[in-house]
Tab-separated table of C-alpha atoms and ligand atoms in Angstrom:
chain	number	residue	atom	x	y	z
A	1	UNK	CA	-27.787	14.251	16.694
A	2	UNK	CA	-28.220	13.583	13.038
A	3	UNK	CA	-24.417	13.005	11.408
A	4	UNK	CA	-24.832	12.035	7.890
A	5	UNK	CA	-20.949	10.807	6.215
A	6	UNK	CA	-21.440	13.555	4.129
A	7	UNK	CA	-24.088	15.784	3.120
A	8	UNK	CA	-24.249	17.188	-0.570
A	9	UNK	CA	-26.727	19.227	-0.108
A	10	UNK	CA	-24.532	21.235	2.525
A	11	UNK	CA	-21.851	21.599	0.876
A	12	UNK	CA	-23.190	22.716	-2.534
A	13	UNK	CA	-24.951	25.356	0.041
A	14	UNK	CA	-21.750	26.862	0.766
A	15	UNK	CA	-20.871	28.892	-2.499
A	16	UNK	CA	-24.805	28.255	-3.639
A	17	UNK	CA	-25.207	31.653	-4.835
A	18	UNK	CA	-21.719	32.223	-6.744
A	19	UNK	CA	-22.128	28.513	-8.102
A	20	UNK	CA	-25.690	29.420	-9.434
A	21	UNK	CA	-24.899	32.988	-10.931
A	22	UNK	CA	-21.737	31.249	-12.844
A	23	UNK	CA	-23.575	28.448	-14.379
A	24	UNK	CA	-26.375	30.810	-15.445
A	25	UNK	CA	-23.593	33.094	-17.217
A	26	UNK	CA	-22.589	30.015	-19.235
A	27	UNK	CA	-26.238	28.951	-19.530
A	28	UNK	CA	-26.694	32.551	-21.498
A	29	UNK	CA	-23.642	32.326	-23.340
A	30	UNK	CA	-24.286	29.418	-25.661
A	31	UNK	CA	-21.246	27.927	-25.074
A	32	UNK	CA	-22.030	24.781	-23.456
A	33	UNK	CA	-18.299	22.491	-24.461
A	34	UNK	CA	-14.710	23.667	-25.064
A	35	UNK	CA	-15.705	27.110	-23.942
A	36	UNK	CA	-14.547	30.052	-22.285
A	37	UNK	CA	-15.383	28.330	-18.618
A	38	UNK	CA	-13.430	25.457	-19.532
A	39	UNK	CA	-10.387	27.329	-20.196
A	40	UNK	CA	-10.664	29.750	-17.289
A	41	UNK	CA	-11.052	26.631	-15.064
A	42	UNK	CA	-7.559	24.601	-16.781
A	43	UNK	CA	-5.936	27.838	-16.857
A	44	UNK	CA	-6.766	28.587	-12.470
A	45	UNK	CA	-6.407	24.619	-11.828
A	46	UNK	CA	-3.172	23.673	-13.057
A	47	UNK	CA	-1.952	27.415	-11.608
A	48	UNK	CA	-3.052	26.057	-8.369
A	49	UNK	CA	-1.471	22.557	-8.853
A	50	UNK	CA	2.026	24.219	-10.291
A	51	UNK	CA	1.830	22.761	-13.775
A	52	UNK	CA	2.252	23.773	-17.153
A	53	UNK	CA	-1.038	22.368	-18.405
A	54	UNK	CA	-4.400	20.989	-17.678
A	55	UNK	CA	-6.641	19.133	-19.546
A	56	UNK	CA	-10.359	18.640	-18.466
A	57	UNK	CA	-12.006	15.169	-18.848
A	58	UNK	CA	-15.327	13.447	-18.204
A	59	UNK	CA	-14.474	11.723	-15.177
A	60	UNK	CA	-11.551	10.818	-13.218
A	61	UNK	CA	-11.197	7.230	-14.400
A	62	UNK	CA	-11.390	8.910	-17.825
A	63	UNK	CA	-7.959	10.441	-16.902
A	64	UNK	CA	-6.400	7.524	-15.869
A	65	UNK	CA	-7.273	5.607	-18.696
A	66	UNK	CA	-6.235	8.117	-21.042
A	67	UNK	CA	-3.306	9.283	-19.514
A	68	UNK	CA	-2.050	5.726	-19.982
A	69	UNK	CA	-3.478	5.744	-23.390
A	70	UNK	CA	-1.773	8.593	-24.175
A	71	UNK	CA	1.709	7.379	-23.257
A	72	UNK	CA	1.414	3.877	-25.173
A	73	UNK	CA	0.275	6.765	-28.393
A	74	UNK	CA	4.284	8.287	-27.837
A	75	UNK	CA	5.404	4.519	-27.781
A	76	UNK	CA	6.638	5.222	-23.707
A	77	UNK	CA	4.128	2.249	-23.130
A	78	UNK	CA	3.570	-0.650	-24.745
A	79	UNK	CA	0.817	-3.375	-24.722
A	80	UNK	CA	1.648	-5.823	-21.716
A	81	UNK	CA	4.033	-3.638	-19.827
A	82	UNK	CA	3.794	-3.555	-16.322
A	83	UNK	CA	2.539	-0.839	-13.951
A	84	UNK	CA	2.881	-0.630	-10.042
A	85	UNK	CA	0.124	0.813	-8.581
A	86	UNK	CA	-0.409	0.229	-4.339
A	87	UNK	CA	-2.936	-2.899	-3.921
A	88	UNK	CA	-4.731	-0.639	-1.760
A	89	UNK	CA	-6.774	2.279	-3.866
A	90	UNK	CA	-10.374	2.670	-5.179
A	91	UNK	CA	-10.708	-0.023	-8.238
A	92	UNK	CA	-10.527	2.443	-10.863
A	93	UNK	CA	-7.213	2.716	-10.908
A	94	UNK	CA	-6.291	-0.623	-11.718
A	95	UNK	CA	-9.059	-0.493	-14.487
A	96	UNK	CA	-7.439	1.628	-16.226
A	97	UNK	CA	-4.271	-0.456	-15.908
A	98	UNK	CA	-5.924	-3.414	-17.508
A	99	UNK	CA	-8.660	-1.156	-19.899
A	100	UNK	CA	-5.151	-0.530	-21.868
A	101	UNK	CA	-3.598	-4.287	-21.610
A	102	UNK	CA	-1.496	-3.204	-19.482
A	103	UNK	CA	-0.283	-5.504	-16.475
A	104	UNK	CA	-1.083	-4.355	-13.238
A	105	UNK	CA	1.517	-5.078	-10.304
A	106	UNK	CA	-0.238	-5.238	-6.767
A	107	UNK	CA	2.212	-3.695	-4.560
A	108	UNK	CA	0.677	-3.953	-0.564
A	109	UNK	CA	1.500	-0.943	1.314
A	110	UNK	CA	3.262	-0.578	4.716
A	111	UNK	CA	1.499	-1.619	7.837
A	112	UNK	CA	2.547	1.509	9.761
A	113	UNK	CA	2.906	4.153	7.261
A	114	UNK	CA	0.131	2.895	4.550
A	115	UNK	CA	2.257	3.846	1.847
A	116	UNK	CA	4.523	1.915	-0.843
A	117	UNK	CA	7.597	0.473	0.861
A	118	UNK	CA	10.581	1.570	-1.538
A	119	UNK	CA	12.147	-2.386	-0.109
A	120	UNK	CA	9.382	-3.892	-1.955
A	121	UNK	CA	9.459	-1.825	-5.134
A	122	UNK	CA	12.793	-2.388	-5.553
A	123	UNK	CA	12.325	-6.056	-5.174
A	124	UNK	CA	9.442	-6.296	-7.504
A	125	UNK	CA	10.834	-4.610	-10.620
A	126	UNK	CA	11.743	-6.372	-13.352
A	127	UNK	CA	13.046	-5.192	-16.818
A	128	UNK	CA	8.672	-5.113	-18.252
A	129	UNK	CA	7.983	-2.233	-15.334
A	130	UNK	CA	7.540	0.928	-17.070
A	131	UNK	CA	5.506	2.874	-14.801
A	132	UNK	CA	4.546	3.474	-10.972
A	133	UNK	CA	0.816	4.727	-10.071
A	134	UNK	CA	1.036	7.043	-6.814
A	135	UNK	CA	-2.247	6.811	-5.226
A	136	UNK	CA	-2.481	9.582	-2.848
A	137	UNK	CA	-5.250	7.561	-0.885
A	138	UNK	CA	-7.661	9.319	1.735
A	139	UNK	CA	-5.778	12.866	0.878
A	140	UNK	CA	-2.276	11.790	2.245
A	141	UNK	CA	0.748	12.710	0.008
A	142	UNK	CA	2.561	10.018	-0.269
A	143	UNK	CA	5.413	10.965	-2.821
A	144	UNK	CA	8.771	11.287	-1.195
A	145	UNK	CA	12.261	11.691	-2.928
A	146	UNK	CA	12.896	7.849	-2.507
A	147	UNK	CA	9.759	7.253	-4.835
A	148	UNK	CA	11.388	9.897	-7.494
A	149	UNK	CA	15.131	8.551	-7.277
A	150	UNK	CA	13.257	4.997	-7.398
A	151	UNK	CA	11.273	5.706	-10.800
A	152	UNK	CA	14.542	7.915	-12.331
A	153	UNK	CA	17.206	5.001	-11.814
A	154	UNK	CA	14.498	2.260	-13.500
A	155	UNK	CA	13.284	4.697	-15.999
A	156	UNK	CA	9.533	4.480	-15.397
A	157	UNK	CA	6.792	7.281	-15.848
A	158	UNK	CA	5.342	8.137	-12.534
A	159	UNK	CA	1.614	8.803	-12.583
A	160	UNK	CA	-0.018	10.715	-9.242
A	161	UNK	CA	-3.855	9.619	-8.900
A	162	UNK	CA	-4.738	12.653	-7.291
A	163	UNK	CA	-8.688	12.125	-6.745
A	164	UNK	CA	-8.195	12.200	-3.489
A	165	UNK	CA	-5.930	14.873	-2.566
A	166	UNK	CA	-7.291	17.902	-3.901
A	167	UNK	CA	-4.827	21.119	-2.683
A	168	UNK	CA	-2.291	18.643	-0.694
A	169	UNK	CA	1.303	19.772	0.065
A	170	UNK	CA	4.491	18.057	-0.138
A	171	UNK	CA	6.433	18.646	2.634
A	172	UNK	CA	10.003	16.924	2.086
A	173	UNK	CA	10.494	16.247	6.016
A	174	UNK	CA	6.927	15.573	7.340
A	175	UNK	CA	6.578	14.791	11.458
A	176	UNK	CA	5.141	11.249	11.264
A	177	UNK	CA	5.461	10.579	14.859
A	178	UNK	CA	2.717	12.734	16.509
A	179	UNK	CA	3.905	16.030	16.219
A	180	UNK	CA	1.656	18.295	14.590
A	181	UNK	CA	3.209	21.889	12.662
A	182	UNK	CA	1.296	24.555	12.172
A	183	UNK	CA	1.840	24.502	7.850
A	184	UNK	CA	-1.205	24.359	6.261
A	185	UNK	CA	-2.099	24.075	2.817
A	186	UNK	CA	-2.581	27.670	2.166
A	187	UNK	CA	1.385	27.715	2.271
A	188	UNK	CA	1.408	27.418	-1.648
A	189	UNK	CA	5.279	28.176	-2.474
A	190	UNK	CA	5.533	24.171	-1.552
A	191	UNK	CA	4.929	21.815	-4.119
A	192	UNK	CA	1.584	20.081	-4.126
A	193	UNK	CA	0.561	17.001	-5.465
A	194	UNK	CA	-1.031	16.499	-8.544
A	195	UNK	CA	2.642	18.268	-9.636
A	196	UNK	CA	5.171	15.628	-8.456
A	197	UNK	CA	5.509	13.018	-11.169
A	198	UNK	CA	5.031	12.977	-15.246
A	199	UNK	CA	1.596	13.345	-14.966
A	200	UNK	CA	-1.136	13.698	-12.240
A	201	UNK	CA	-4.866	12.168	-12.449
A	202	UNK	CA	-7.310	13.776	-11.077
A	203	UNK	CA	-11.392	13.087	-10.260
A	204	UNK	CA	-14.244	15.646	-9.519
A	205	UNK	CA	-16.627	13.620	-8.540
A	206	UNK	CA	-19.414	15.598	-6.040
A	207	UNK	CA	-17.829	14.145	-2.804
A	208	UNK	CA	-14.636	14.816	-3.291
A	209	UNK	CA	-12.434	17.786	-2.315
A	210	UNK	CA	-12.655	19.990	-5.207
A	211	UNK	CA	-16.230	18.344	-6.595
A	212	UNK	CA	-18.388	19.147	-9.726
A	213	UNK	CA	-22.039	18.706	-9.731
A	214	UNK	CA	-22.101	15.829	-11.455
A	215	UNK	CA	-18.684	14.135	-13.002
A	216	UNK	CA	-15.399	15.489	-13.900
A	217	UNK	CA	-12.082	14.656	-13.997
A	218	UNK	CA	-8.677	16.574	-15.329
A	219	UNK	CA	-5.009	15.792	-15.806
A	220	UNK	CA	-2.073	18.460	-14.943
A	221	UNK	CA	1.173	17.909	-16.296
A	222	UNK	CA	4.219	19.885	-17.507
A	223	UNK	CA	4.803	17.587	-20.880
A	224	UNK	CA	2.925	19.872	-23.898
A	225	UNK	CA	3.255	16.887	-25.960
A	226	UNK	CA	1.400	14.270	-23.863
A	227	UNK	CA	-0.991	17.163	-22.582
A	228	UNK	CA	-1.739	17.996	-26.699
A	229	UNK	CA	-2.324	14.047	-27.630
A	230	UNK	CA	-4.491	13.655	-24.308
A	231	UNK	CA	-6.603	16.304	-24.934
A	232	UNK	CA	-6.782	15.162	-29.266
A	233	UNK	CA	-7.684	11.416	-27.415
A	234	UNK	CA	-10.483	13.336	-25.224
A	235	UNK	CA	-12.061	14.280	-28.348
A	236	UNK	CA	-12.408	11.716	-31.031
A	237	UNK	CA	-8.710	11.294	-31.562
A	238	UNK	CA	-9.066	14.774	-33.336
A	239	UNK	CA	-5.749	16.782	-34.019
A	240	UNK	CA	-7.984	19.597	-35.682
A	241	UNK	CA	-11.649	19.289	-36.284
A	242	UNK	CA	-13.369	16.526	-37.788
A	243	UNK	CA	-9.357	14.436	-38.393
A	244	UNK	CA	-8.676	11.737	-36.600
A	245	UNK	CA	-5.191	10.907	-35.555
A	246	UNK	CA	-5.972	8.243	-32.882
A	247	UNK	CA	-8.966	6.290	-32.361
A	248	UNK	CA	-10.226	8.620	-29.612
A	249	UNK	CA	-13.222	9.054	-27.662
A	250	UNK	CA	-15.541	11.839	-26.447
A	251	UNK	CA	-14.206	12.354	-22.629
A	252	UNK	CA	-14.557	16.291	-21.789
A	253	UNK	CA	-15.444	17.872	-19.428
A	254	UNK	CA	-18.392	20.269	-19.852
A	255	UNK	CA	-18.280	24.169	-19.305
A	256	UNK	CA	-21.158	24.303	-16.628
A	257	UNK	CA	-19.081	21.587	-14.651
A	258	UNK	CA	-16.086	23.662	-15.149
A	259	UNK	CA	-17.175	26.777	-14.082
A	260	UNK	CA	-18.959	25.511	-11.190
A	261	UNK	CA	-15.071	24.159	-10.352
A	262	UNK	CA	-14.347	27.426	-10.767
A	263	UNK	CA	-15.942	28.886	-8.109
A	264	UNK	CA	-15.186	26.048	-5.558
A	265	UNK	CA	-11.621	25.777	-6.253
A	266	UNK	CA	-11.038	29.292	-4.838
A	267	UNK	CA	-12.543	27.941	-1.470
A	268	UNK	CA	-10.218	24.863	-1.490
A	269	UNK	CA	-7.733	25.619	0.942
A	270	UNK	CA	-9.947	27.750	3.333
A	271	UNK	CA	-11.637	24.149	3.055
A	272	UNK	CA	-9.229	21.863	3.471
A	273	UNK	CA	-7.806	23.835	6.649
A	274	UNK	CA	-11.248	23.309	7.848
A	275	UNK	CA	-10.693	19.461	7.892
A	276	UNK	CA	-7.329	19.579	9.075
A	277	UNK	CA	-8.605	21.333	12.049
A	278	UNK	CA	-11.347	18.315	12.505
A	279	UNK	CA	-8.675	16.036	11.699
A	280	UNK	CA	-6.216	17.836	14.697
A	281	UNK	CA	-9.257	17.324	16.877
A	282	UNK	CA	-9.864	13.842	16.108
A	283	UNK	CA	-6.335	12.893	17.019
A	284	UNK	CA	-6.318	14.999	19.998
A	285	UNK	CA	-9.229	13.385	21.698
A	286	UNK	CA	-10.334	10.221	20.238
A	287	UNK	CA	-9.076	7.846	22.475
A	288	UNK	CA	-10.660	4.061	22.291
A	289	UNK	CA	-7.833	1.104	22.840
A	290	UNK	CA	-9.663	-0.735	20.120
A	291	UNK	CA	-9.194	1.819	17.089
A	292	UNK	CA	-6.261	2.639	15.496
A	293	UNK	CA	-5.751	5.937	13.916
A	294	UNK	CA	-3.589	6.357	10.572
A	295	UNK	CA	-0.218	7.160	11.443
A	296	UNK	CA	-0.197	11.128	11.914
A	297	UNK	CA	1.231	13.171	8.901
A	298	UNK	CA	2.356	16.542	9.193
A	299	UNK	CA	-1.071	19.172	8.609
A	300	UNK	CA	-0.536	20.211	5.387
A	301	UNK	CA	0.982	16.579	3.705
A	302	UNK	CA	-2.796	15.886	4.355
A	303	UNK	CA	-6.059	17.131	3.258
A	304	UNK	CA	-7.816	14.483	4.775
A	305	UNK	CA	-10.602	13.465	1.754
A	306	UNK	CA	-10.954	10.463	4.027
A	307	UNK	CA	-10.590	9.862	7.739
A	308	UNK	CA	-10.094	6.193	8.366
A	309	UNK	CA	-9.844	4.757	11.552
A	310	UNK	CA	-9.382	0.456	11.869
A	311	UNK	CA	-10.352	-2.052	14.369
A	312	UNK	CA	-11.466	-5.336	13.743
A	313	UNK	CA	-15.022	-5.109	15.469
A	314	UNK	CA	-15.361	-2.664	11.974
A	315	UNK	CA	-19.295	-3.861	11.588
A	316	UNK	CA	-20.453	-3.625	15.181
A	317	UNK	CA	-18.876	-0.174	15.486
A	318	UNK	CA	-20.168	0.985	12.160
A	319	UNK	CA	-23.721	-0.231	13.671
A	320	UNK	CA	-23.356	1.161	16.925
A	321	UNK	CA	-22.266	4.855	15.332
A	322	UNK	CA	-25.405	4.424	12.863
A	323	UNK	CA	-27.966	3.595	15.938
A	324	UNK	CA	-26.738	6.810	17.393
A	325	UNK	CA	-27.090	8.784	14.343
A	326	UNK	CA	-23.354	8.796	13.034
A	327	UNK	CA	-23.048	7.976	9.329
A	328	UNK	CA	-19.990	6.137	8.003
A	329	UNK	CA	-18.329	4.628	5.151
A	330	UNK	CA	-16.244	1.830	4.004
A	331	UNK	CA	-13.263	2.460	2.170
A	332	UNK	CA	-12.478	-0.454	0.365
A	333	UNK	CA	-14.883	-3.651	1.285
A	334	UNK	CA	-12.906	-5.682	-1.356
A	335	UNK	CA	-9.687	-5.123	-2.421
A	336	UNK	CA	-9.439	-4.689	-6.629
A	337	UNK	CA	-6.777	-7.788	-6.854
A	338	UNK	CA	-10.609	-9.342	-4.999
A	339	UNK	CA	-12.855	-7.813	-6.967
A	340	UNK	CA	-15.066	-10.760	-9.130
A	341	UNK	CA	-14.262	-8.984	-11.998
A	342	UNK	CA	-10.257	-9.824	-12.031
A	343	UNK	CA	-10.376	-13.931	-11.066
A	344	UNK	CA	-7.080	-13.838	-12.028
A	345	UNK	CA	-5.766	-11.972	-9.082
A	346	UNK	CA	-7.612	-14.139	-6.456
A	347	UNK	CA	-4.984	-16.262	-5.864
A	348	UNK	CA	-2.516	-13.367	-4.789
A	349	UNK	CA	-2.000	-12.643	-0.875
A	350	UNK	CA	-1.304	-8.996	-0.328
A	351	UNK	CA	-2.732	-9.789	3.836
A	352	UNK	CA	-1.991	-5.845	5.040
A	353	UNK	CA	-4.415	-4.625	1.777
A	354	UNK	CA	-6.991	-7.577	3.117
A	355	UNK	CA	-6.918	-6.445	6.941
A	356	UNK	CA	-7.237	-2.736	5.996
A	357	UNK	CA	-10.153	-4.142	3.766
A	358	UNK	CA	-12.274	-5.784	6.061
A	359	UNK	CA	-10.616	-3.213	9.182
A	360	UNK	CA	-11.282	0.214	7.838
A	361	UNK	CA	-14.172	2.817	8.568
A	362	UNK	CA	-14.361	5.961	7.584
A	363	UNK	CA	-15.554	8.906	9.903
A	364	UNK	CA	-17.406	11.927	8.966
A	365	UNK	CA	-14.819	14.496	8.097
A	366	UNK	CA	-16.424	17.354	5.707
A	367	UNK	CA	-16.195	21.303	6.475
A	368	UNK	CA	-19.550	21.602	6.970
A	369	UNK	CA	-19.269	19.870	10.246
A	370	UNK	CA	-19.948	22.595	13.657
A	371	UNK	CA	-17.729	21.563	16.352
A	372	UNK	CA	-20.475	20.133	18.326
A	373	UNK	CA	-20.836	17.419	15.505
A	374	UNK	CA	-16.950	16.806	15.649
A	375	UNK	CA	-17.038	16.542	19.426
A	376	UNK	CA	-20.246	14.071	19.481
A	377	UNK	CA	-18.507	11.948	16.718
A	378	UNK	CA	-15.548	11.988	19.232
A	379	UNK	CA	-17.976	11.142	22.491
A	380	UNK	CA	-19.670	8.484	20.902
A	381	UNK	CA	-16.688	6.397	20.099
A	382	UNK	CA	-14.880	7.009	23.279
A	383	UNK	CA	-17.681	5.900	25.306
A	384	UNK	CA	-18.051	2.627	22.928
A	385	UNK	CA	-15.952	-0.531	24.469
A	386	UNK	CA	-15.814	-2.978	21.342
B	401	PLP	C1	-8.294	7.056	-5.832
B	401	PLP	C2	-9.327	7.244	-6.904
B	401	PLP	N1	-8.982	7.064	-8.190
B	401	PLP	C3	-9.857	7.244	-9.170
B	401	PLP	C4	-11.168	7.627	-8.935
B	401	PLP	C5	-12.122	7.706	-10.074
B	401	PLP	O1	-12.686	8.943	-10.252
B	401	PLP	P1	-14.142	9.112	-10.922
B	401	PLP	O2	-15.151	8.653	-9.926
B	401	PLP	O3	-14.244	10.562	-11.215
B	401	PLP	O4	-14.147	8.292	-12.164
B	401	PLP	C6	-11.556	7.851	-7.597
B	401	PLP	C7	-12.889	8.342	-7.200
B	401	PLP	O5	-13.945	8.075	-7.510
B	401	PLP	C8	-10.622	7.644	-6.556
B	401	PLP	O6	-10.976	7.813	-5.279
């Protein structure tokens, strides 16, 4: 069997013909930015999410940036202020931490649970923190009313980075110790993320969840006048055409991207159900004393963007899967507090962000995956003794 991590091609196949009929409507209609598809696509996304607002962006680091940017414009963040954000996420989330002068605070996450330990937090505050990033890493929700009370009593904005966690539910009392519910994300009355904080970052880059063909990125939030100065700082700093309130940039995102969003976004949760189901079956039957599995969520407080398994023979098993035909990633080689770019980080020790680091491998997990794939996947590791 041929198991590639993930296969574009495949999933683009899915919706090909709807995708192809709605960019060829915007194709004819001459509207090509700021268009009609645009705001269909904000109006249906942040309906799904539960916001007030959406604002479509170039990319999902774009919406970081600028959602930062925006709040140091209303004068809630100021040049040098510190931000939390987990020690373990994808780099771009610190970069746009320090793209603003901001002053990123590496906070390593829990060995069992892989999320920020409110003990730490509390410890690492000081009277500079004005904000918390919540990285919802590999499609796990990990907001819980702790965070909230945490970021009310010390008066900091709480940020979701939501790239990975496309359609995810928060469920206030998940099962983390191996019992599996039956909610799924197409329960919608519960909050999702992407709805849970001030404002919520997201990234629609082609591999994720909800993804583009090509890049995009949006932010949802209920706060009219962040969404209005975001959206002015998306476009040249522009408050009406052609005047410049802030020194913007051009960060939109396009009406062919958005419409093609359009059409995927109504498959989401028939989607993500998909890879909850692989992700039930993984956990059912992959059994190998020398992997670890993530500590098991409740279905629907996952959407599983990522399914990371650890074990410290990480290279020879990632060979061993690829000689047999099973493609797999690496998320994170290097840490960002590692990175070459940020030398003055190196000298901090965050060691569970390191061991996940150099531990972690991501399986395939996509839901164009046949059972047969899922259950060869499962075969070939169980039969491996590392
Ligand atoms: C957690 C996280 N944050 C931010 C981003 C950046 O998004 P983009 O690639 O659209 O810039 C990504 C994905 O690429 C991500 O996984």
């Amino acid at each position: 069997m041929n198991i590639p991590y993930l296969d574009l091609k495949k999933v683009t196949a899915l919706h090909a013909e709807k995708i192809q009929q709605a960019m060829a409507e915007v194709v004819g209609s001459g509207w090509y930015l700021q268009g009609q598809a645009l705001q269909q696509f904000e109006q249906h996304y942040a309906q799904y999410i539960g916001t007030k607002y959406c604002v479509g962006l170039a990319n999902g680091l774009d919406a970081l940036t600028l959602t930062l940017r925006a709040y140091m414009e209303m004068g809630r963040l100021n040049e040098g202020d510190e931000v939390l954000v987990p020690a373990n996420t994808f780099i771009a989330t610190v970069l746009s931490i320090t793209e603003n002068r901001l002053t990123p605070v590496f906070i390593d996450v829990d060995e069992e649970t892989l999320d920020l330990n409110l003990h730490v937090l509390e410890q690492t505050v000081t009277a500079k923190t004005k904000a918390l990033m919540l990285v919802h890493l590999y499609g796990r929700c990990t907001y819980n009313g702790s965070i909230q009370d945490f970021c009310k009593a010390n008066d900091l904005l709480l940020i979701e980075d939501n790239a990975q966690a496309h359609g995810c539910l928060y469920l206030s009392s998940y099962a983390p110790h191996g019992h599996l519910s039956t909610v799924t994300c197409q329960q919608s009355t519960l909050p999702r993320t992407g709805s849970l904080g001030d404002a919520a970052c997201h990234s629609f880059y082609p591999g994720k969840n909800l993804g583009a063909l090509g890049d995009g990125g949006a932010v949802t939030t209920n706060d009219e006048d962040f969404a209005q100065i975001l959206r002015s700082l998306a476009n040249y700093g522009f408050s009406e055409k052609y005047v410049a309130s802030y020194k913007g940039r051009n960060s939109r995102l396009d009406d062919i991207q958005a419409a093609v969003l359009d059409v995927k976004l109504k498959h989401l949760d028939a989607e993500n159900q998909r890879r909850q189901a692989i992700a039930r079956t993984y956990y059912k039957y992959i059994k190998n004393n020398a992997i670890r599995l993530p500590q098991l969520m409740d279905n629907g407080n996952n959407v599983y963007h990522i399914f990371p398994i650890f074990t410290s023979q990480r290279d020879r098993l990632k060979q061993y899967l690829l000689e047999r035909g099973i493609g797999t990633l690496i998320h994170y080689p290097i840490p960002p507090h590692l990175q070459s770019c940020y030398p003055e980080y190196h000298h901090l020790s965050l060691p569970v962000t390191e061991r996940l680091a150099r531990e972690e491998l991501s399986l395939p997990l996509n839901p164009t995956m046949t059972d047969e794939e899922v259950m060869y996947v499962i075969k070939t590791l169980n039969s491996q003794q590392i």
